[in-house]
Amino acid sequence: MTDATTHCAVACNATVTTSYATPTRAERVARAVVPDNTASMTTRVEATTVTTEIDRDTTGGLQSTVDDYVVNLGVAEAVLDAVDTAADAGDDATDTDAGDDADADSDIAPTEDSTAAEPTTDNTTQS
C-alpha cells in the first residue's frame, strides 16, 4: 500500500527569484540564506538576481521549505537594511566640518588616571 501523503507521483518543485538594486546586495543576501539551505535546495546569484530552486518529495514538504526560505530571506534583507542604516548613520556622524565642531577645542583635560576603574567595596554582611 502506498501512502499518498508521503510521496509525489510528479516532481514537487519551486523556484524563488528575488532582484536587488546591486550585485553586491544580491551576493550578500545569497550568502546569508545559503547556510540554511537543505540538500533539496540550490541557490545561485546572477548579477542582481538571487534564484533558489527547491525540490521536495511532497507538496507539504515543498510548502514548508518555501515558507522557511521566504522567512530566512526576509530576515537576511532586514539585517542588511539595519547594517546599511547603521553604516549611513556612522558616515553622517563623521561627516562634520572640523571648523564647526564646538567640542574640537575643549578645555576639559583628562584626569591623571581617567581610565582606571573606581575601587569598589562590599558592605554586605552574612547573618
Short mmCIF file of C-alpha atoms in Angstrom, two decimals:
data_model
loop_
_atom_site.label_atom_id
_atom_site.label_comp_id
_atom_site.label_asym_id
_atom_site.label_seq_id
_atom_site.Cartn_x
_atom_site.Cartn_y
_atom_site.Cartn_z
CA MET A 1 0.00 0.00 0.00
CA THR A 2 1.34 3.45 -0.94
CA ASP A 3 0.84 6.41 1.35
CA ALA A 4 -0.05 9.33 -0.92
CA THR A 5 0.81 11.87 1.76
CA THR A 6 4.49 10.98 1.78
CA HIS A 7 5.22 10.54 -1.94
CA CYS A 8 4.69 12.68 -5.01
CA ALA A 9 3.87 10.97 -8.29
CA VAL A 10 5.21 14.08 -10.04
CA ALA A 11 8.08 16.38 -9.19
CA CYS A 12 7.32 18.90 -6.47
CA ASN A 13 9.50 21.94 -7.04
CA ALA A 14 9.53 25.69 -6.76
CA THR A 15 11.78 28.48 -7.92
CA VAL A 16 12.03 31.66 -5.86
CA THR A 17 13.64 34.61 -7.65
CA THR A 18 14.41 37.94 -6.00
CA SER A 19 16.01 41.00 -7.56
CA TYR A 20 18.14 43.64 -5.85
CA ALA A 21 19.50 47.08 -6.68
CA THR A 22 23.12 45.95 -6.92
CA PRO A 23 25.07 42.74 -7.50
CA THR A 24 26.74 43.27 -4.09
CA ARG A 25 23.37 43.28 -2.34
CA ALA A 26 22.30 40.12 -4.21
CA GLU A 27 25.54 38.36 -3.25
CA ARG A 28 25.16 39.34 0.40
CA VAL A 29 21.57 38.10 0.56
CA ALA A 30 22.58 34.80 -1.04
CA ARG A 31 25.46 34.35 1.40
CA ALA A 32 23.07 34.97 4.28
CA VAL A 33 20.47 32.39 3.22
CA VAL A 34 22.66 29.59 1.83
CA PRO A 35 23.75 28.21 5.24
CA ASP A 36 20.10 27.37 5.99
CA ASN A 37 19.55 25.59 2.67
CA THR A 38 18.74 21.89 2.84
CA ALA A 39 20.10 19.26 0.45
CA SER A 40 16.99 19.79 -1.69
CA MET A 41 17.81 23.45 -2.33
CA THR A 42 20.23 25.26 -4.63
CA THR A 43 20.85 29.00 -4.64
CA ARG A 44 22.69 30.96 -7.30
CA VAL A 45 23.40 34.61 -7.99
CA GLU A 46 23.35 36.14 -11.45
CA ALA A 47 24.09 39.87 -11.49
CA THR A 48 21.37 41.42 -9.28
CA THR A 49 19.18 38.31 -9.04
CA VAL A 50 19.14 35.54 -6.42
CA THR A 51 17.44 32.34 -7.56
CA THR A 52 16.73 29.41 -5.26
CA GLU A 53 15.36 26.14 -6.59
CA ILE A 54 13.64 23.75 -4.21
CA ASP A 55 12.81 20.10 -4.96
CA ARG A 56 10.84 18.04 -2.46
CA ASP A 57 9.06 14.68 -2.45
CA THR A 58 5.73 16.04 -1.18
CA THR A 59 3.70 19.17 -1.71
CA GLY A 60 3.54 19.64 2.07
CA GLY A 61 7.32 19.40 2.30
CA LEU A 62 7.66 21.86 -0.57
CA GLN A 63 5.28 24.29 1.09
CA SER A 64 7.16 24.06 4.39
CA THR A 65 10.56 24.54 2.75
CA VAL A 66 9.41 27.50 0.65
CA ASP A 67 7.88 29.09 3.74
CA ASP A 68 11.10 28.65 5.73
CA TYR A 69 13.17 30.04 2.86
CA VAL A 70 10.97 33.13 2.47
CA VAL A 71 11.23 33.83 6.20
CA ASN A 72 15.04 33.45 6.03
CA LEU A 73 15.11 35.75 3.02
CA GLY A 74 13.14 38.39 4.92
CA VAL A 75 15.47 38.16 7.91
CA ALA A 76 18.55 38.46 5.69
CA GLU A 77 17.12 41.55 3.99
CA ALA A 78 16.16 43.14 7.33
CA VAL A 79 19.64 42.55 8.77
CA LEU A 80 21.31 44.01 5.69
CA ASP A 81 18.97 47.04 5.86
CA ALA A 82 19.91 47.55 9.51
CA VAL A 83 23.62 47.29 8.72
CA ASP A 84 23.24 49.80 5.87
CA THR A 85 21.29 52.19 8.11
CA ALA A 86 23.91 51.95 10.86
CA ALA A 87 26.72 52.50 8.35
CA ASP A 88 24.92 55.54 6.94
CA ALA A 89 24.42 56.95 10.44
CA GLY A 90 28.10 56.41 11.19
CA ASP A 91 29.05 58.19 7.98
CA ASP A 92 26.80 61.12 8.91
CA ALA A 93 28.45 61.37 12.34
CA THR A 94 31.93 61.57 10.82
CA ASP A 95 31.00 63.98 8.02
CA THR A 96 31.15 67.10 10.23
CA ASP A 97 33.26 70.09 9.31
CA ALA A 98 36.14 70.42 11.79
CA GLY A 99 35.76 74.23 11.75
CA ASP A 100 32.19 73.94 13.01
CA ASP A 101 32.91 71.41 15.76
CA ALA A 102 32.35 73.18 19.08
CA ASP A 103 33.98 70.34 21.01
CA ALA A 104 37.20 70.34 18.99
CA ASP A 105 38.86 72.91 21.25
CA SER A 106 37.51 71.60 24.54
CA ASP A 107 39.17 72.92 27.68
CA ILE A 108 38.47 69.70 29.56
CA ALA A 109 41.65 67.76 30.12
CA PRO A 110 41.64 64.10 31.10
CA THR A 111 42.44 63.35 34.70
CA GLU A 112 45.71 61.73 35.59
CA ASP A 113 44.20 58.26 35.78
CA SER A 114 40.98 58.65 33.80
CA THR A 115 40.96 55.06 32.53
CA ALA A 116 41.27 53.36 35.91
CA ALA A 117 38.17 51.75 37.36
CA GLU A 118 36.74 53.11 40.59
CA PRO A 119 37.51 50.88 43.59
CA THR A 120 34.52 49.01 44.91
CA THR A 121 33.76 47.74 48.37
CA ASP A 122 31.39 45.07 49.52
CA ASN A 123 29.45 46.23 52.57
CA THR A 124 27.23 43.17 52.81
CA THR A 125 27.28 41.02 55.88
CA GLN A 126 26.21 37.45 56.42
CA SER A 127 23.77 36.58 59.19
#
